[in-house]
Protein backbone atom coordinates (compact mmCIF):
# COMPACT_ATOMS: atom_id res chain seq x y z
CA MET A 1 -46.95 -76.16 -63.36
CA LYS A 2 -48.85 -78.61 -61.14
CA LYS A 3 -51.81 -76.22 -60.97
CA ILE A 4 -51.81 -75.83 -64.74
CA LEU A 5 -51.69 -79.57 -65.37
CA LEU A 6 -54.46 -80.07 -62.79
CA SER A 7 -56.61 -77.52 -64.63
CA PHE A 8 -56.23 -79.44 -67.88
CA VAL A 9 -57.00 -82.74 -66.11
CA CYS A 10 -60.21 -81.26 -64.68
CA LEU A 11 -61.25 -79.97 -68.09
CA PHE A 12 -60.39 -83.36 -69.58
CA CYS A 13 -62.56 -85.18 -67.00
CA PHE A 14 -65.44 -82.79 -67.63
CA SER A 15 -65.21 -83.38 -71.37
CA GLN A 16 -65.13 -87.14 -70.75
CA ALA A 17 -68.26 -87.11 -68.59
CA TYR A 18 -70.08 -84.84 -71.01
CA SER A 19 -69.10 -86.76 -74.13
CA GLN A 20 -70.05 -90.19 -72.84
CA ASP A 21 -73.66 -89.06 -72.39
CA SER A 22 -73.98 -87.36 -75.76
CA GLU A 23 -73.50 -88.01 -79.44
CA GLN A 24 -70.63 -85.56 -79.67
CA GLY A 25 -67.34 -86.85 -80.94
CA ASN A 26 -63.92 -86.35 -79.46
CA TRP A 27 -60.62 -85.82 -81.30
CA LEU A 28 -57.28 -86.51 -79.65
CA ILE A 29 -54.55 -84.80 -81.68
CA TYR A 30 -50.76 -84.60 -81.64
CA ILE A 31 -49.03 -82.22 -84.09
CA GLY A 32 -45.24 -82.07 -84.19
CA SER A 33 -42.52 -80.35 -86.15
CA LYS A 34 -38.85 -81.34 -85.98
CA LYS A 35 -36.28 -78.78 -87.13
CA ILE A 36 -33.74 -80.39 -89.46
CA ASP A 37 -31.76 -77.22 -90.13
CA GLU A 38 -32.48 -73.51 -90.67
CA GLN A 39 -34.53 -74.22 -93.80
CA TRP A 40 -35.93 -77.76 -93.54
CA ASN A 41 -38.36 -79.32 -91.08
CA TRP A 42 -40.11 -82.67 -90.61
CA HIS A 43 -43.87 -82.53 -89.94
CA HIS A 44 -45.56 -85.45 -88.13
CA GLU A 45 -49.14 -85.73 -86.90
CA ILE A 46 -51.56 -88.25 -85.42
CA GLN A 47 -55.30 -87.73 -84.97
CA TYR A 48 -57.49 -90.28 -83.19
CA ARG A 49 -61.11 -89.34 -83.89
CA ASN A 50 -64.02 -90.96 -82.08
CA TYR A 51 -67.80 -90.91 -82.40
CA ASN A 52 -67.97 -90.72 -78.60
CA PHE A 53 -65.33 -89.83 -76.01
CA ILE A 54 -63.01 -92.72 -76.82
CA GLY A 55 -63.21 -96.31 -78.07
CA ASP A 56 -65.70 -95.88 -80.92
CA LEU A 57 -63.27 -95.07 -83.71
CA GLU A 58 -64.47 -92.72 -86.43
CA GLN A 59 -61.13 -92.07 -88.11
CA LEU A 60 -57.43 -92.60 -87.57
CA LEU A 61 -55.29 -90.07 -89.43
CA ILE A 62 -51.50 -90.15 -89.70
CA ARG A 63 -49.71 -87.40 -91.62
CA THR A 64 -46.07 -86.67 -92.29
CA GLY A 65 -44.16 -84.38 -94.62
CA ILE A 66 -41.04 -82.36 -95.35
CA GLY A 67 -41.23 -78.58 -95.18
CA TYR A 68 -39.01 -75.80 -96.46
CA ASN A 69 -38.85 -72.32 -94.89
CA LEU A 70 -38.99 -69.50 -97.40
CA SER A 71 -38.22 -67.15 -94.51
CA PRO A 72 -36.87 -67.99 -91.01
CA LYS A 73 -40.22 -68.16 -89.18
CA ASN A 74 -43.18 -66.97 -91.21
CA ASN A 75 -43.46 -68.78 -94.56
CA ASN A 76 -43.27 -72.55 -95.08
CA LEU A 77 -43.86 -74.84 -98.08
CA LEU A 78 -44.55 -78.51 -97.36
CA LEU A 79 -45.03 -81.72 -99.32
CA GLY A 80 -46.73 -84.47 -97.33
CA TYR A 81 -48.41 -87.85 -97.21
CA GLY A 82 -51.38 -88.98 -95.15
CA PHE A 83 -52.78 -92.39 -94.22
CA ILE A 84 -56.44 -92.30 -93.20
CA GLN A 85 -58.53 -95.20 -91.89
CA SER A 86 -62.22 -94.31 -91.62
CA GLU A 87 -64.88 -96.48 -90.00
CA PRO A 88 -68.33 -95.09 -90.96
CA TYR A 89 -71.47 -96.79 -89.72
CA ILE A 90 -73.48 -98.66 -92.34
CA ALA A 91 -76.87 -96.94 -92.66
CA GLY A 92 -79.57 -98.52 -90.54
CA THR A 93 -77.22 -100.87 -88.68
CA ASP A 94 -74.74 -100.94 -85.82
CA GLU A 95 -72.10 -102.35 -88.16
CA LYS A 96 -69.15 -100.40 -89.53
CA ALA A 97 -67.35 -100.34 -92.84
CA ARG A 98 -63.60 -99.77 -93.12
CA VAL A 99 -62.33 -97.32 -95.74
CA ILE A 100 -58.61 -96.76 -96.39
CA GLU A 101 -57.38 -93.54 -97.96
CA HIS A 102 -53.89 -92.56 -99.09
CA ARG A 103 -53.43 -88.84 -99.46
CA ILE A 104 -50.73 -86.65 -100.98
CA PHE A 105 -50.87 -82.97 -100.10
CA GLN A 106 -49.05 -79.72 -100.75
CA GLN A 107 -49.43 -76.70 -98.52
CA PHE A 108 -48.20 -73.18 -97.90
CA ILE A 109 -48.32 -71.59 -94.42
CA THR A 110 -47.77 -67.92 -93.73
CA LYS A 111 -47.82 -66.31 -90.27
CA GLN A 112 -48.04 -62.77 -88.91
CA THR A 113 -47.54 -61.62 -85.31
CA PHE A 114 -48.74 -58.32 -83.80
CA GLY A 115 -47.76 -58.24 -80.12
CA ARG A 116 -50.11 -60.60 -78.28
CA PHE A 117 -52.03 -61.38 -81.50
CA SER A 118 -50.99 -63.89 -84.17
CA LEU A 119 -52.54 -64.96 -87.47
CA GLN A 120 -51.90 -68.03 -89.59
CA HIS A 121 -53.06 -68.73 -93.15
CA ARG A 122 -52.73 -72.24 -94.59
CA TYR A 123 -53.46 -73.12 -98.22
CA ARG A 124 -53.58 -76.86 -98.92
CA ILE A 125 -54.22 -79.05 -101.99
CA GLU A 126 -55.00 -82.74 -101.46
CA GLU A 127 -54.86 -85.62 -103.94
CA ARG A 128 -57.00 -88.33 -102.31
CA PHE A 129 -56.82 -92.00 -103.27
CA ILE A 130 -59.85 -93.62 -101.59
CA GLU A 131 -60.04 -97.34 -102.34
CA ASP A 132 -60.47 -97.35 -106.16
CA ASP A 133 -61.50 -93.70 -106.39
CA PHE A 134 -59.55 -90.45 -106.83
CA LYS A 135 -60.64 -87.05 -105.52
CA LEU A 136 -59.10 -83.60 -105.48
CA ARG A 137 -59.75 -81.15 -102.64
CA PHE A 138 -58.72 -77.59 -101.74
CA ARG A 139 -58.58 -76.23 -98.18
CA TYR A 140 -58.17 -72.75 -96.71
CA PHE A 141 -57.38 -72.43 -92.98
CA LEU A 142 -57.38 -69.14 -91.05
CA ALA A 143 -56.29 -69.27 -87.39
CA PHE A 144 -56.12 -66.57 -84.71
CA ASN A 145 -54.40 -66.65 -81.31
CA ILE A 146 -54.35 -64.05 -78.52
CA ALA A 147 -52.10 -64.23 -75.45
CA LEU A 148 -54.03 -63.60 -72.23
CA ASN A 149 -51.60 -63.22 -69.34
CA LYS A 150 -48.53 -61.90 -71.19
CA PRO A 151 -47.87 -59.25 -73.84
CA GLU A 152 -46.83 -61.95 -76.36
CA MET A 153 -46.78 -65.71 -76.76
CA GLY A 154 -44.06 -67.54 -74.86
CA PRO A 155 -43.50 -70.02 -72.00
CA LYS A 156 -46.22 -70.08 -69.31
CA THR A 157 -48.71 -68.20 -71.47
CA TRP A 158 -52.46 -68.81 -71.46
CA TYR A 159 -54.09 -67.97 -74.78
CA LEU A 160 -57.32 -68.16 -76.74
CA SER A 161 -57.30 -69.94 -80.10
CA ALA A 162 -59.83 -69.90 -82.93
CA TYR A 163 -59.89 -71.02 -86.54
CA ASN A 164 -62.11 -71.45 -89.56
CA GLU A 165 -61.30 -73.94 -92.32
CA LEU A 166 -63.15 -74.23 -95.62
CA PHE A 167 -62.99 -77.43 -97.74
CA ILE A 168 -63.75 -77.23 -101.49
CA ASN A 169 -63.97 -80.30 -103.74
CA GLY A 170 -62.46 -80.37 -107.21
CA GLN A 171 -65.47 -82.26 -108.54
CA ALA A 172 -69.28 -82.22 -108.26
CA ALA A 173 -70.74 -81.17 -104.90
CA VAL A 174 -68.15 -78.41 -104.67
CA PHE A 175 -68.75 -77.57 -101.00
CA ASP A 176 -67.31 -80.31 -98.81
CA ARG A 177 -67.40 -78.88 -95.28
CA ASN A 178 -66.52 -75.97 -93.03
CA ARG A 179 -64.91 -76.20 -89.58
CA ILE A 180 -65.26 -73.56 -86.86
CA TYR A 181 -63.14 -73.99 -83.72
CA GLY A 182 -62.49 -72.22 -80.43
CA ALA A 183 -60.17 -73.27 -77.58
CA LEU A 184 -58.31 -72.35 -74.43
CA GLY A 185 -54.61 -73.06 -74.70
CA TYR A 186 -51.48 -73.00 -72.56
CA GLN A 187 -47.90 -72.74 -73.83
CA ILE A 188 -45.90 -74.85 -71.39
CA ASN A 189 -42.45 -73.91 -72.68
CA SER A 190 -40.78 -72.82 -75.90
CA GLN A 191 -41.46 -76.22 -77.49
CA ILE A 192 -44.82 -77.51 -76.22
CA LYS A 193 -48.34 -76.12 -75.97
CA ALA A 194 -51.75 -77.73 -75.43
CA GLU A 195 -55.34 -76.79 -76.21
CA LEU A 196 -58.78 -77.94 -75.13
CA GLY A 197 -61.41 -76.81 -77.60
CA TYR A 198 -64.75 -77.27 -79.30
CA MET A 199 -65.34 -77.59 -83.04
CA SER A 200 -68.46 -77.45 -85.18
CA GLN A 201 -68.13 -79.19 -88.53
CA VAL A 202 -70.76 -78.08 -91.04
CA TYR A 203 -71.62 -80.23 -94.08
CA GLU A 204 -74.02 -79.49 -96.93
CA LYS A 205 -77.01 -81.07 -95.18
CA ASN A 206 -76.03 -81.50 -91.53
CA SER A 207 -73.42 -80.69 -88.90
CA ARG A 208 -71.53 -82.39 -86.10
CA GLU A 209 -69.73 -81.16 -82.99
CA GLN A 210 -66.45 -82.43 -81.57
CA LEU A 211 -64.46 -81.81 -78.43
CA GLN A 212 -60.75 -81.58 -79.17
CA MET A 213 -57.62 -82.08 -77.10
CA VAL A 214 -54.52 -81.00 -79.01
CA VAL A 215 -50.81 -81.12 -78.15
CA PHE A 216 -48.29 -79.22 -80.30
CA ALA A 217 -44.55 -79.95 -80.13
CA ASN A 218 -41.83 -78.05 -81.99
CA PHE A 219 -38.28 -79.21 -81.37
């Protein structure tokens, strides 16, 4: 365990040194799910997104929601709420604006496992209340994991993770963005896993890259 934690610390320090000298952003993410009973769960999530490694806030995102399992492990419906504080730079200046968004979302997640391989599909609808504006957005998320040192995912398993997520607006300028992600992950025990990854976020006219450190907790 000490060797594993040391490996993540080294990767973390490398990402810090690299990010501070570049314009790449860094996202620090915690995603949790608390089992209420066999059918219900509580989702909770915090994302701290920076323009640089840390300290230059781009966006703070807090999400929570209540989910319902249609089957024991593989199909989940969820109704959630998100609070988002964005701090975009004002064009041509070093000053920032502050934009507050309240978001309601509905999603359906379905999972399939084939030995060391696993797939996840997530379909999400978002009703976004941004200051005095309202926007509707649709998202499709496809994720893929493969266990590296064991025949299936479980405690003490190294794995590769990848996903693609497409964002579609419900109004003009239909294409919002597309995210492509790859990471190395380690499942510490039956409840906790961590990933260090790299994401490219493609917009209509430009793109941006982010380093990501993600911790998942299911308890």
